[in-house]
Amino acid sequence: QREVDSDPGLRVLVLTGAGRAFCAGLDLDLAATLPGMNPSDLLTGQESWARAIAGFRHMDKPVIAAVNGAAAGAGMALALAADIRIASPDARFNAAFIRIGLTGGDVGTSWLLPRIVGFGRAMEILMTGRFVDAEEALRIGMVTEIAKEGSLLDRAIETAGLICRNSPFGVRMTKQVLQMNVDAPSLDAAIALENRNQVLAFQTDDMREAFDAFREKRDPRFSGR
């Protein structure tokens, strides 16, 4: 997280799988050895995975998950932690934990999924451990689109390019305000945070550059200041 946020040349992070799957989650051979492990060591491992997942939520930079193939178990949590999810036609998601004797909630899934698809759908998906294919994922809002065959990474990069047309500060504050206000206690509290962010944005060089570019009929050249 720190490495990504400290790199001013990196505007958007795109995640995708290197092979046929986005992320297949826990290795089942390894899982078979876990019951014999010391509880303290198990907790350390769980916390390490959880920090990795939470890190994508905490990043200042937007994260796009280009989901190719299976996103199972912790792999589904990784996809859910992204800010935007784009699926390949063969993408599929499942909370595999419950299928191997564990609980359906793991490394953030029980917090992330209901905020994306709603409580009732999340309950059914986590209780059954069934797969959600790309078409269903699109229908219930788990992904924003299904890319054409062979064009998944291109679509993710194209979406990243659209984000990069906007000022770094504006994008950062937009991610922050959405993540905080989804759990805001009231409309007034949400608006108060929006007001604060807008006042800060008004003071940036990039805001003035955007107005200059509009008047001069050219694309803005944002500096991140």
Coordinates of C-alpha atoms in Angstrom, one line a residue:
Q1 CA 0.0 0.0 0.0
R2 CA 2.7 2.5 1.0
E3 CA 4.7 1.7 -2.2
V4 CA 1.7 2.4 -4.4
D5 CA 0.6 5.5 -2.6
S6 CA 4.1 7.0 -2.5
D7 CA 4.6 6.7 -6.3
P8 CA 3.2 9.9 -8.0
G9 CA 3.5 8.3 -11.4
L10 CA 1.1 5.5 -10.5
R11 CA -2.5 6.8 -10.8
V12 CA -4.6 3.6 -10.9
L13 CA -3.8 0.0 -9.8
V14 CA -5.1 -2.8 -12.0
L15 CA -5.2 -6.4 -10.6
T16 CA -5.7 -9.5 -12.7
G17 CA -4.7 -13.1 -12.6
A18 CA -1.6 -14.4 -14.3
G19 CA -3.2 -17.7 -15.4
R20 CA -6.6 -19.1 -15.9
A21 CA -7.9 -17.8 -12.6
F22 CA -8.0 -14.4 -10.9
C23 CA -7.2 -16.0 -7.6
A24 CA -8.2 -19.5 -6.5
G25 CA -7.8 -18.7 -2.8
L26 CA -6.4 -21.1 -0.2
D27 CA -4.5 -24.2 -1.4
L28 CA -6.6 -27.2 -0.2
D29 CA -3.5 -29.3 0.5
L30 CA -2.3 -26.6 2.8
A31 CA -5.8 -26.2 4.3
A32 CA -5.7 -29.9 5.4
T33 CA -2.8 -29.1 7.7
L34 CA -4.3 -26.0 9.3
P35 CA -6.3 -27.8 12.1
G36 CA -3.1 -29.0 13.6
M37 CA -1.4 -25.6 13.7
N38 CA -1.0 -23.5 16.8
P39 CA -3.9 -21.1 17.2
S40 CA -1.5 -18.1 17.6
D41 CA 0.2 -19.0 14.3
L42 CA -3.2 -19.4 12.6
L43 CA -4.3 -16.0 13.8
T44 CA -1.1 -14.4 12.6
G45 CA -1.7 -15.9 9.1
Q46 CA -5.3 -14.7 9.1
E47 CA -4.3 -11.2 10.1
S48 CA -1.6 -11.1 7.4
W49 CA -4.2 -12.0 4.7
A50 CA -6.7 -9.5 6.1
R51 CA -4.1 -6.7 6.1
A52 CA -3.4 -7.4 2.4
I53 CA -7.1 -7.3 1.5
A54 CA -7.7 -4.2 3.6
G55 CA -4.7 -2.5 2.1
F56 CA -6.5 -2.2 -1.3
R57 CA -9.4 -0.4 0.4
H58 CA -7.1 1.9 2.3
M59 CA -5.0 2.9 -0.7
D60 CA -5.4 6.5 -1.9
K61 CA -5.2 5.2 -5.5
P62 CA -8.2 3.6 -7.2
V63 CA -8.0 -0.2 -7.6
I64 CA -9.6 -2.0 -10.6
A65 CA -10.0 -5.8 -10.4
A66 CA -10.0 -7.4 -13.9
V67 CA -11.4 -10.7 -12.9
N68 CA -10.5 -13.6 -15.2
G69 CA -11.8 -17.0 -14.3
A70 CA -12.4 -18.0 -10.7
A71 CA -12.2 -15.7 -7.8
A72 CA -12.7 -18.1 -4.9
G73 CA -12.4 -17.7 -1.2
A74 CA -9.8 -15.1 -0.4
G75 CA -9.7 -14.4 -4.1
M76 CA -13.3 -13.3 -4.0
A77 CA -12.5 -11.0 -1.1
L78 CA -9.6 -9.6 -3.0
A79 CA -11.9 -8.7 -5.9
L80 CA -14.5 -7.3 -3.6
A81 CA -11.9 -5.0 -2.0
A82 CA -11.2 -3.4 -5.3
D83 CA -13.0 -0.1 -6.1
I84 CA -14.2 -1.3 -9.6
R85 CA -14.6 -4.9 -10.8
I86 CA -14.7 -5.8 -14.5
A87 CA -15.3 -9.5 -15.4
S88 CA -14.3 -11.7 -18.3
P89 CA -17.1 -13.9 -19.7
D90 CA -15.8 -16.9 -17.7
A91 CA -15.4 -15.1 -14.4
R92 CA -17.1 -16.7 -11.4
F93 CA -17.0 -15.9 -7.7
N94 CA -17.6 -18.0 -4.6
A95 CA -17.1 -17.9 -0.9
A96 CA -15.3 -21.2 -0.8
F97 CA -14.6 -21.1 3.0
I98 CA -18.0 -22.6 4.0
R99 CA -17.5 -25.6 1.6
I100 CA -14.4 -26.7 3.7
G101 CA -15.9 -26.5 7.1
L102 CA -15.1 -22.9 7.8
T103 CA -17.4 -19.9 8.0
G104 CA -18.7 -17.9 5.0
G105 CA -17.1 -14.7 6.4
D106 CA -13.4 -14.4 5.9
V107 CA -10.8 -11.6 5.3
G108 CA -13.5 -9.0 4.9
T109 CA -16.1 -10.8 2.8
S110 CA -18.9 -10.4 5.3
W111 CA -18.4 -6.6 5.4
L112 CA -17.7 -6.0 1.7
L113 CA -20.3 -8.3 0.0
P114 CA -23.5 -6.9 1.6
R115 CA -22.4 -3.4 0.8
I116 CA -22.1 -4.3 -2.8
V117 CA -25.0 -6.7 -3.5
G118 CA -27.3 -6.1 -0.4
F119 CA -27.7 -8.1 2.8
G120 CA -30.1 -10.8 1.5
R121 CA -28.1 -11.7 -1.5
A122 CA -24.9 -11.7 0.5
M123 CA -26.4 -14.0 3.0
E124 CA -27.5 -16.5 0.4
I125 CA -24.1 -16.4 -1.4
L126 CA -22.1 -16.9 1.8
M127 CA -24.4 -19.5 3.3
T128 CA -24.4 -21.7 0.2
G129 CA -20.9 -21.2 -1.1
R130 CA -22.2 -21.5 -4.6
F131 CA -20.6 -19.9 -7.6
V132 CA -21.9 -16.6 -9.0
D133 CA -21.1 -16.5 -12.8
A134 CA -20.3 -13.3 -14.7
E135 CA -23.9 -12.7 -15.9
E136 CA -25.3 -13.0 -12.4
A137 CA -22.5 -10.9 -11.0
L138 CA -23.3 -8.1 -13.5
R139 CA -27.1 -8.4 -12.7
I140 CA -26.6 -8.0 -8.9
G141 CA -24.0 -5.3 -9.1
M142 CA -20.9 -7.4 -8.1
V143 CA -19.2 -6.2 -11.3
T144 CA -19.8 -3.1 -13.5
E145 CA -19.4 -4.8 -16.8
I146 CA -18.4 -8.0 -18.6
A147 CA -15.6 -7.4 -21.1
K148 CA -15.7 -9.1 -24.5
E149 CA -13.7 -12.3 -24.9
G150 CA -10.0 -11.5 -24.9
S151 CA -10.5 -7.8 -24.1
L152 CA -10.6 -7.8 -20.3
L153 CA -7.3 -6.2 -19.6
D154 CA -7.8 -3.7 -22.4
R155 CA -11.2 -2.6 -20.8
A156 CA -9.6 -2.3 -17.4
I157 CA -6.8 -0.1 -18.7
E158 CA -9.3 1.9 -20.7
T159 CA -11.3 2.5 -17.5
A160 CA -8.1 3.4 -15.7
G161 CA -7.3 5.9 -18.5
L162 CA -10.7 7.6 -18.0
I163 CA -9.9 8.0 -14.3
C164 CA -6.5 9.4 -15.1
R165 CA -8.1 12.3 -17.0
N166 CA -9.2 13.7 -13.7
S167 CA -7.0 15.4 -11.0
P168 CA -5.2 13.1 -8.6
F169 CA -6.5 14.9 -5.6
G170 CA -10.1 14.8 -6.9
V171 CA -9.9 11.1 -7.5
R172 CA -8.3 10.5 -4.1
M173 CA -11.0 12.5 -2.3
T174 CA -13.8 10.8 -4.3
K175 CA -12.6 7.3 -3.2
Q176 CA -12.4 8.5 0.3
V177 CA -15.8 10.2 0.5
L178 CA -17.6 7.2 -1.0
Q179 CA -15.9 4.7 1.3
M180 CA -16.6 6.8 4.4
N181 CA -20.1 8.0 3.5
V182 CA -21.5 4.5 2.7
D183 CA -21.5 4.1 6.5
A184 CA -22.2 7.7 7.4
P185 CA -24.6 8.1 10.3
S186 CA -26.8 10.7 8.5
L187 CA -27.1 12.8 5.3
D188 CA -25.9 15.8 7.2
A189 CA -22.7 13.9 8.3
A190 CA -22.1 12.8 4.7
I191 CA -22.6 16.4 3.3
A192 CA -20.2 17.8 6.0
L193 CA -17.5 15.5 4.7
E194 CA -18.3 16.5 1.1
N195 CA -18.1 20.2 2.0
R196 CA -14.7 19.7 3.6
N197 CA -13.3 17.9 0.6
Q198 CA -14.7 20.5 -1.9
V199 CA -13.1 23.4 0.1
L200 CA -9.8 21.5 0.1
A201 CA -10.1 20.9 -3.7
F202 CA -10.8 24.6 -4.4
Q203 CA -7.4 25.4 -3.0
T204 CA -5.4 23.1 -5.4
D205 CA -3.4 24.2 -8.4
D206 CA -5.1 21.4 -10.3
M207 CA -8.5 23.0 -9.8
R208 CA -7.2 26.3 -11.3
E209 CA -5.6 24.4 -14.1
A210 CA -8.9 22.7 -15.0
F211 CA -10.6 26.1 -15.3
D212 CA -7.7 27.5 -17.4
A213 CA -7.9 24.4 -19.7
F214 CA -11.6 24.8 -20.1
R215 CA -11.3 28.5 -21.1
E216 CA -8.4 27.7 -23.5
K217 CA -10.3 24.7 -25.0
R218 CA -7.5 22.2 -24.2
D219 CA -7.0 19.1 -22.0
P220 CA -5.8 20.0 -18.5
R221 CA -2.3 19.1 -17.4
F222 CA -2.7 18.1 -13.8
S223 CA 0.3 18.2 -11.5
G224 CA -1.1 16.6 -8.5
R225 CA -0.8 19.8 -6.4

